[in-house]
Coordinates of C-alpha atoms in Angstrom, one line a residue:
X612 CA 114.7 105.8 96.5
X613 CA 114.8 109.5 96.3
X614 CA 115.8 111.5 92.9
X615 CA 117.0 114.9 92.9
X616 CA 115.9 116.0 89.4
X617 CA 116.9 119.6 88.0
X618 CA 114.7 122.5 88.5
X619 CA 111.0 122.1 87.0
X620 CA 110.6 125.4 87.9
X621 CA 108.8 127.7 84.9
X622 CA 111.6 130.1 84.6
X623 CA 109.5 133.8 85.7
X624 CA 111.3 136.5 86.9
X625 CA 110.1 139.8 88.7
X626 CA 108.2 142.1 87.1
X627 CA 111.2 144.4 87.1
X628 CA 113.5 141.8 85.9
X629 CA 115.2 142.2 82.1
X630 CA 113.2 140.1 80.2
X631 CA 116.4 139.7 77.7
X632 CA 117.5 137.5 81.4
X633 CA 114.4 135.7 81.6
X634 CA 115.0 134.5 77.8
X635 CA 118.7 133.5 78.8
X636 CA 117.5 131.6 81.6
X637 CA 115.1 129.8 79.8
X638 CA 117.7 129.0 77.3
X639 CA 119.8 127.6 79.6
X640 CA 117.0 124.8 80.8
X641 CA 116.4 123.9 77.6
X642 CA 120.2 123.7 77.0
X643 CA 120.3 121.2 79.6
X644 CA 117.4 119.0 78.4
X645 CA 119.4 119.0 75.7
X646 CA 122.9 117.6 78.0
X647 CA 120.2 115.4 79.4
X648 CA 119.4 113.7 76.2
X649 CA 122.6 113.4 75.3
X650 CA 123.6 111.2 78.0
X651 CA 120.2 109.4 78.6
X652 CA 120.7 107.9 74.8
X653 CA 125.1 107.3 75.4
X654 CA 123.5 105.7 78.5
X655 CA 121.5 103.2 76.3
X656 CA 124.3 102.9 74.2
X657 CA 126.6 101.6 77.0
X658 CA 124.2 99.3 78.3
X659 CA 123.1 97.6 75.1
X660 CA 126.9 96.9 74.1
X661 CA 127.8 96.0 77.6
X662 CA 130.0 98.4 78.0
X663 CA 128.7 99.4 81.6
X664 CA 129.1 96.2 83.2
X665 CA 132.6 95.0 81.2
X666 CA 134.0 98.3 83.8
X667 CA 132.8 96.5 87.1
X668 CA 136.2 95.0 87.5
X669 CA 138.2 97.4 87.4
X670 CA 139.5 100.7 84.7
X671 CA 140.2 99.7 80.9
X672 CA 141.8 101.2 77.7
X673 CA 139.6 101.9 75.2
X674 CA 141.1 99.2 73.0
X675 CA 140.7 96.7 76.3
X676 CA 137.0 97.5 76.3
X677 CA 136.4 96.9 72.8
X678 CA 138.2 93.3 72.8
X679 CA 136.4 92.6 75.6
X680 CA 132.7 93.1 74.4
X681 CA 133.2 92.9 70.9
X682 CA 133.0 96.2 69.6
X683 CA 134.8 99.0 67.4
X684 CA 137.6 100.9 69.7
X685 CA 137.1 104.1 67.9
X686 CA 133.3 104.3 69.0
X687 CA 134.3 102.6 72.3
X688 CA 137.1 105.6 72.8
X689 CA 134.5 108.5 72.0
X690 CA 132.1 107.0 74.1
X691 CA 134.3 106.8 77.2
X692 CA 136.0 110.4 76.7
X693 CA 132.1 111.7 76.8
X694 CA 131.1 109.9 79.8
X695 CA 133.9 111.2 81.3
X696 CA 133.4 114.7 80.7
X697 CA 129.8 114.3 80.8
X698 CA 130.8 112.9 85.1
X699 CA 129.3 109.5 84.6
X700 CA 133.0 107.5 84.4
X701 CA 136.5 108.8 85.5
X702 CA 139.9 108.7 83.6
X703 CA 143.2 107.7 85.8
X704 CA 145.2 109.7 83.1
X705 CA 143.6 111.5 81.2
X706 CA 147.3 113.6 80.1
X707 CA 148.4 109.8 78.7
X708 CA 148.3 108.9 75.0
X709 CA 144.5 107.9 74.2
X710 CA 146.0 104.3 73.3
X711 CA 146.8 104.1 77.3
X712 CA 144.0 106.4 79.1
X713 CA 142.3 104.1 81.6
X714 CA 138.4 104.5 82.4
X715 CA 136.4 103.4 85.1
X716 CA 133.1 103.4 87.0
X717 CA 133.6 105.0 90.1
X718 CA 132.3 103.2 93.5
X719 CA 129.2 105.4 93.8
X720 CA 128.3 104.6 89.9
X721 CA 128.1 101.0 90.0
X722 CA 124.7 99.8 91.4
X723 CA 123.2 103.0 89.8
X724 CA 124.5 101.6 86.3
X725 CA 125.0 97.8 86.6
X726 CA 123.0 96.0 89.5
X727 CA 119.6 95.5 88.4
X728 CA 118.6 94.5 91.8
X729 CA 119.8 97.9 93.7
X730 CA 117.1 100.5 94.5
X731 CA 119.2 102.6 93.2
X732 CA 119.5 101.2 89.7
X733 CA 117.8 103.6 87.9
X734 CA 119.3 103.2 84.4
X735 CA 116.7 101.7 83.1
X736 CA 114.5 104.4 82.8
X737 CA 117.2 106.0 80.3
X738 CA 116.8 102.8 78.5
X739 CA 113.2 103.4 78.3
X740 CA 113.5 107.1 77.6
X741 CA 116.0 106.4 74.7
X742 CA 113.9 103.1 73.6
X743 CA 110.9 105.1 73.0
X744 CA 112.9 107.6 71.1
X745 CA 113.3 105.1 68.3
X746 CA 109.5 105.4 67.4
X747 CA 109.1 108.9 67.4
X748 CA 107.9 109.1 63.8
X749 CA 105.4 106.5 64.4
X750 CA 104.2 108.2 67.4
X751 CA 104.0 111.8 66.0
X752 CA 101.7 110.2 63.1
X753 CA 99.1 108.5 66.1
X754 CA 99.4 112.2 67.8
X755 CA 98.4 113.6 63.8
X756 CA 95.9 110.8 63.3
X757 CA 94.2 110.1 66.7
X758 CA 95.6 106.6 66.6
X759 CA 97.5 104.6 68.8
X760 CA 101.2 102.8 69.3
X761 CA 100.5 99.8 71.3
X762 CA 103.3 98.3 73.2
X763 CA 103.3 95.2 70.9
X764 CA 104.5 98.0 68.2
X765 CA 107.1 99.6 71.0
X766 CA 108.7 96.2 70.6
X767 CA 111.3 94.7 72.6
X768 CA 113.8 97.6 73.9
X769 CA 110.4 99.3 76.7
X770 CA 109.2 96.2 77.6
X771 CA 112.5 95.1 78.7
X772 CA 113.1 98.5 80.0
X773 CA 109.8 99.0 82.0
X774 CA 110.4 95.7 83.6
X775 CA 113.8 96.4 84.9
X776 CA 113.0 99.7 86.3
X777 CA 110.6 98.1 88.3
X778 CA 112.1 94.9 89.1
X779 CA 114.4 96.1 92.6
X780 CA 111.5 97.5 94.1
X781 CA 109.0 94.2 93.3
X782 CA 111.7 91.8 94.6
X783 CA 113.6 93.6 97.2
X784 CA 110.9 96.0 98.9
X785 CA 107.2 94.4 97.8
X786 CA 107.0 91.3 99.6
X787 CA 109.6 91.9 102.7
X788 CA 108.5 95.4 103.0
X789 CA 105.0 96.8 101.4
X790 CA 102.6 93.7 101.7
X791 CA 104.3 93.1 105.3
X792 CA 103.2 96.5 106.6
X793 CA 99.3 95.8 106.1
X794 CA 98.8 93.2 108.6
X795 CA 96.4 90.9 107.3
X796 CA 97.9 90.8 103.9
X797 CA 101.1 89.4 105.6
X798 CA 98.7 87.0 107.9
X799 CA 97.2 85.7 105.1
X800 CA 100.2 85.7 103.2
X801 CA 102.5 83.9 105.8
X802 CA 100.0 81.2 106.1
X803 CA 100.0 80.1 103.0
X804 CA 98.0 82.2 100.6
X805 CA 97.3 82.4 97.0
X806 CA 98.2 85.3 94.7
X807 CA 97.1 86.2 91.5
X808 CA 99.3 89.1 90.1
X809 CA 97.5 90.7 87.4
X810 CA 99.4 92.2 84.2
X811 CA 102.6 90.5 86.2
X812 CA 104.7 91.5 82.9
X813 CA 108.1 89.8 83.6
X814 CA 107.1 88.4 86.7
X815 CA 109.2 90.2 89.1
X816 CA 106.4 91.4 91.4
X817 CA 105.6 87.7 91.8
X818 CA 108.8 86.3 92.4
X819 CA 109.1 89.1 95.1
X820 CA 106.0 88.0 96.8
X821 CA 107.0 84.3 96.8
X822 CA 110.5 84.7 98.0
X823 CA 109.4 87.0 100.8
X824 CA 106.5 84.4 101.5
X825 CA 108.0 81.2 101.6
X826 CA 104.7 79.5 101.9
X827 CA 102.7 81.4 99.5
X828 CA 101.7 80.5 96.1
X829 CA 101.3 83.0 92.9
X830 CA 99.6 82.6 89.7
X831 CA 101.3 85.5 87.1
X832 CA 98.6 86.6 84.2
X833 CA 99.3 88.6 81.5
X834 CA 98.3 88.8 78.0
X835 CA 101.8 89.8 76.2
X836 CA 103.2 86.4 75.1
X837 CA 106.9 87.6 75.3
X838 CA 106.8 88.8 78.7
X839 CA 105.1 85.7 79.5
X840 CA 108.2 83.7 78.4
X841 CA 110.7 86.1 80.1
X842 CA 108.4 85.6 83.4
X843 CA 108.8 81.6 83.0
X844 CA 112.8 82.2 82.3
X845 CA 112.7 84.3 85.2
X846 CA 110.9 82.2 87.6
X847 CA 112.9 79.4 86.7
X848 CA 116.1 80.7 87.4
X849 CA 114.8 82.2 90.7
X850 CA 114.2 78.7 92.1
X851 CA 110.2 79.4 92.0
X852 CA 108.7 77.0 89.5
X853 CA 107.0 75.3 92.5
X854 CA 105.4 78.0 93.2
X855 CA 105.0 80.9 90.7
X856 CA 103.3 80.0 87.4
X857 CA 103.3 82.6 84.2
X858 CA 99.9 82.1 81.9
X859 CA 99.5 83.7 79.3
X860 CA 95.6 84.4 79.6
X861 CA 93.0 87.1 79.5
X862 CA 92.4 87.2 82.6
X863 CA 88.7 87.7 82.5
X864 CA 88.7 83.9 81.3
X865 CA 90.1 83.0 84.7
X866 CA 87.6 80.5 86.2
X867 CA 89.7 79.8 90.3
X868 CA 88.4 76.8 91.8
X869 CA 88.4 78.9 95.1
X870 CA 88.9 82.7 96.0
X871 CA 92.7 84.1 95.7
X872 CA 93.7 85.6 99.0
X873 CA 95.3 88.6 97.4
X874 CA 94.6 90.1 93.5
X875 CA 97.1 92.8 93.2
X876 CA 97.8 94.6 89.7
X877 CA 100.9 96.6 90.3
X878 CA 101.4 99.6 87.4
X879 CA 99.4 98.5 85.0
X880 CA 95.9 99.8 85.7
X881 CA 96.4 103.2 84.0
X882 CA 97.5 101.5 80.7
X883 CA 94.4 99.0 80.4
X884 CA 91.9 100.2 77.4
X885 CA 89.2 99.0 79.3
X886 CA 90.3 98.9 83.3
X887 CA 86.5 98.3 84.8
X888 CA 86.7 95.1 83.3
X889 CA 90.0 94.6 84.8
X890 CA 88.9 95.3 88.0
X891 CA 85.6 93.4 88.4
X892 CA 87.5 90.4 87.5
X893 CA 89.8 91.3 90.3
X894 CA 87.0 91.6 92.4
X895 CA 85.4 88.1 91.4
X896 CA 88.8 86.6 91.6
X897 CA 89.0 87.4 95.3
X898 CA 85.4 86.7 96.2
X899 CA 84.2 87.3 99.5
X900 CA 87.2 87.0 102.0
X901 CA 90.5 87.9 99.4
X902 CA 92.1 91.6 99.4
X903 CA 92.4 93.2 96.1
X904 CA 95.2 95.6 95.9
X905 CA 96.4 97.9 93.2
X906 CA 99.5 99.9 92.8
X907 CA 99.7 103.0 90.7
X908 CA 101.5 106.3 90.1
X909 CA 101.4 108.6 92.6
X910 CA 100.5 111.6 91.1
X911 CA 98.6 114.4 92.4
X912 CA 95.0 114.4 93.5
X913 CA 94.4 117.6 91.0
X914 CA 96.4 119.2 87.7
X915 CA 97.9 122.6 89.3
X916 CA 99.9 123.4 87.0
X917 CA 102.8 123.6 89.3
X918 CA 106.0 122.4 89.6
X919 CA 106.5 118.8 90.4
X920 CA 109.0 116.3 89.5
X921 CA 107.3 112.9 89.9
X922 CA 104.1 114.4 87.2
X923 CA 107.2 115.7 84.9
X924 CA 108.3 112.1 84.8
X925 CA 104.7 110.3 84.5
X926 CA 103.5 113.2 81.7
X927 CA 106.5 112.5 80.2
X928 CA 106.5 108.8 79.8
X929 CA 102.2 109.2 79.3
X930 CA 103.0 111.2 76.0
X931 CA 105.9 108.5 74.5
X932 CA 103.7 105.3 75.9
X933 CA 101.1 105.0 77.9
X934 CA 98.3 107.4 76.0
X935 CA 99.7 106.2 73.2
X936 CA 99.4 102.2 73.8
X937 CA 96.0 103.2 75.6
X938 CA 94.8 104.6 72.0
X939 CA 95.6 101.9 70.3
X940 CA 92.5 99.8 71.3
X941 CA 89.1 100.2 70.5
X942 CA 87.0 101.7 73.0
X943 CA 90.0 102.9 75.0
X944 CA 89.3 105.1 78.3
X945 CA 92.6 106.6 77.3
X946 CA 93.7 107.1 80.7
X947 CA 97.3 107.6 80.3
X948 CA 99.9 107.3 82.8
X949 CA 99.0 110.1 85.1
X950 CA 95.9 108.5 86.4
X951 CA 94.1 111.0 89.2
X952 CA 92.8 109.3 92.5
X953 CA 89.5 110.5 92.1
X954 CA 90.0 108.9 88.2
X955 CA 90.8 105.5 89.5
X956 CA 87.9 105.5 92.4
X957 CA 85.2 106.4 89.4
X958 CA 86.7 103.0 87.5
X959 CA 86.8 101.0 90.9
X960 CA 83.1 102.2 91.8
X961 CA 82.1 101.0 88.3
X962 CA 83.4 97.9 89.0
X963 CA 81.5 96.7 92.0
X964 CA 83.4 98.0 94.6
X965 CA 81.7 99.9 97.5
X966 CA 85.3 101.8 98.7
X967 CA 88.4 102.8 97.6
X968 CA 91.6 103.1 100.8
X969 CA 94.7 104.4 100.3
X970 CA 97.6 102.6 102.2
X971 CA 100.0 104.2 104.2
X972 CA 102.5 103.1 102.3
X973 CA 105.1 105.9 101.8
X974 CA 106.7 105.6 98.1
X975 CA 107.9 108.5 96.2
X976 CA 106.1 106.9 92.6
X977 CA 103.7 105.0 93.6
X978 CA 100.6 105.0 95.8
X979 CA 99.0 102.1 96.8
X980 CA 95.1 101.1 97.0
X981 CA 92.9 98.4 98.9
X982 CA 89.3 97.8 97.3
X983 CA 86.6 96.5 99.3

């Protein structure tokens, strides 16, 4: 998936440019920040009262929407004349009395707001944007204090959030697509092979692996009890429980009676207090002969200071949730989300390994590493 975001450029003008334009033009970005937020929170607004996915069949009065999810019409009407203006739903008549203008999602909308399997669902991450927002006072106090906000005090809106954004690229792209392009991965893998899927969360990542590998075998570790339970639901209902297990473990305990053929930890290194740890337990869990790999963001190999939208997006969610979840454990590395190559190869060294490769494995967000 590729996203278009709006300029990130710092608004500079010539040297013989009006400075009173410079101002204006920096006004306007922040003006539409401002639009942005707007919609990102009406956007987790809609989704939370279902009001997204009751317009998959077809346009509705506002009164029609509000029978059919439950909800106040007045509140349903307001929100559906702003998506509307703001170009997220259309109106077949918008000259009609309000009691008879009829919404909907057009074609091109859908998946982006209502499949949470499409690669192009990226709602979510407005979920997780506006989710965050709800802790803001608690998260200013860690920024006055030094402390942290772990994401056990985030609570339930991110962690459902963060799970969902990643979930269509886990189960439609990881296993038929990613693992398949490294060739002994998919050997190993198409034979039969054991996974252990480190910080697995909601279990996505594992269910992908599994139903691209038919024969394959997962164990899902992760130390957050309620994602545990959500990755049991999920596995369940995928079909997988013959397969996939979710423990809720420390995965340091883990004792194998032989080597996994693949340890993979997929976005979850950067947020890990103590990620050496992490790692030399990867790298005991696949012994001699089994392939550790580790997916994280793909930021830059150095700070420039210069424009780029996928470190707008990772500083951004690093200064709501990551560095603050990271700082609220003792002896924390504090790595934050925008975790450097060169950051990651220091904690990788550290851990026993002797080299760090990056796969060819062209993603926009996230860049993916083999330790040997």
């Amino acid at each position: 998936m590729t996203i278009t975001a709006p300029t990130t450029e710092l608004v500079t003008a010539p040297a013989d440019t009006d400075p009173a334009a410079q101002e204006e033009a920096f006004a306007e970005k922040v003006f539409g920040a401002l639009l942005g937020a707007q919609e990102t929170q009406a956007a987790f607004v809609g989704h939370r009262l279902g009001w997204y996915q009751a317009l998959v069949d077809g346009p509705l009065t506002s009164t029609e929407l509000a029978e059919r999810t439950g909800t106040a019409e007045r509140y349903a009407r307001e929100w559906l004349e702003h998506q509307t203006v703001a170009g997220w739903l259309a109106c077949d008549n918008p000259e009609a009395d309000h009691s008879e203008r009829r919404f909907r999602l057009p074609p091109a909308h859908v998946a982006v707001l209502t499949d949470p399997e499409s690669l192009s669902h990226v709602l979510p991450f407005a979920c997780l944007v506006a989710g965050l927002g709800k802790h803001l006072d608690t998260i200013i106090g860690a920024y006055r204090t030094g402390g942290g906000v772990s994401w056990a005090e985030l609570g339930e809106d991110p962690r459902e959030a963060q799970a969902a954004g990643n979930r269509p690229l886990f189960v439609k792209q990881l296993g038929h697509e990613l693992l398949a392009s490294v060739p002994d991965i998919d050997a190993a893998l198409r034979a039969g092979g054991r996974v252990a899927d480190i910080g697995a969360g909601f279990a996505w990542s594992s269910i992908g692996v599994a139903q691209a590998y038919p024969a394959a075998t997962v164990d899902a570790y992760d130390i957050d009890a309620p994602s545990v339970e959500a990755a049991r639901r999920n596995i369940a209902e995928a079909g997988l429980a013959d397969r996939v297990r979710a423990h809720c473990v420390d995965a340091g305990t883990i004792d194998p009676d032989q080597p996994y053929d693949l340890v993979m930890a997929l976005e979850c290194i950067h947020d890990l207090p103590d990620p050496v740890s992490v790692l030399a337990t990867m790298r005991r869990l696949a012994g001699d002969t089994g392939t550790v790999v580790v997916m994280d963001e793909n930021v830059g190999e150095t700070f420039t200071g210069e424009p780029d939208d996928v470190e707008r997006l990772m500083y951004g969610f690093s200064l709501m949730c990551c560095l603050p979840d990271g700082k609220a454990h003792e002896c924390s590395v504090e790595t934050g989300t925008v975790m450097r190559p060169s950051t990651f190869e220091g904690y990788a060294i550290e851990a026993g390994f002797s080299s760090v490769e990056i796969l060819p494995i062209d993603n926009d967000f996230f860049r993916f590493y083999r330790l040997r």
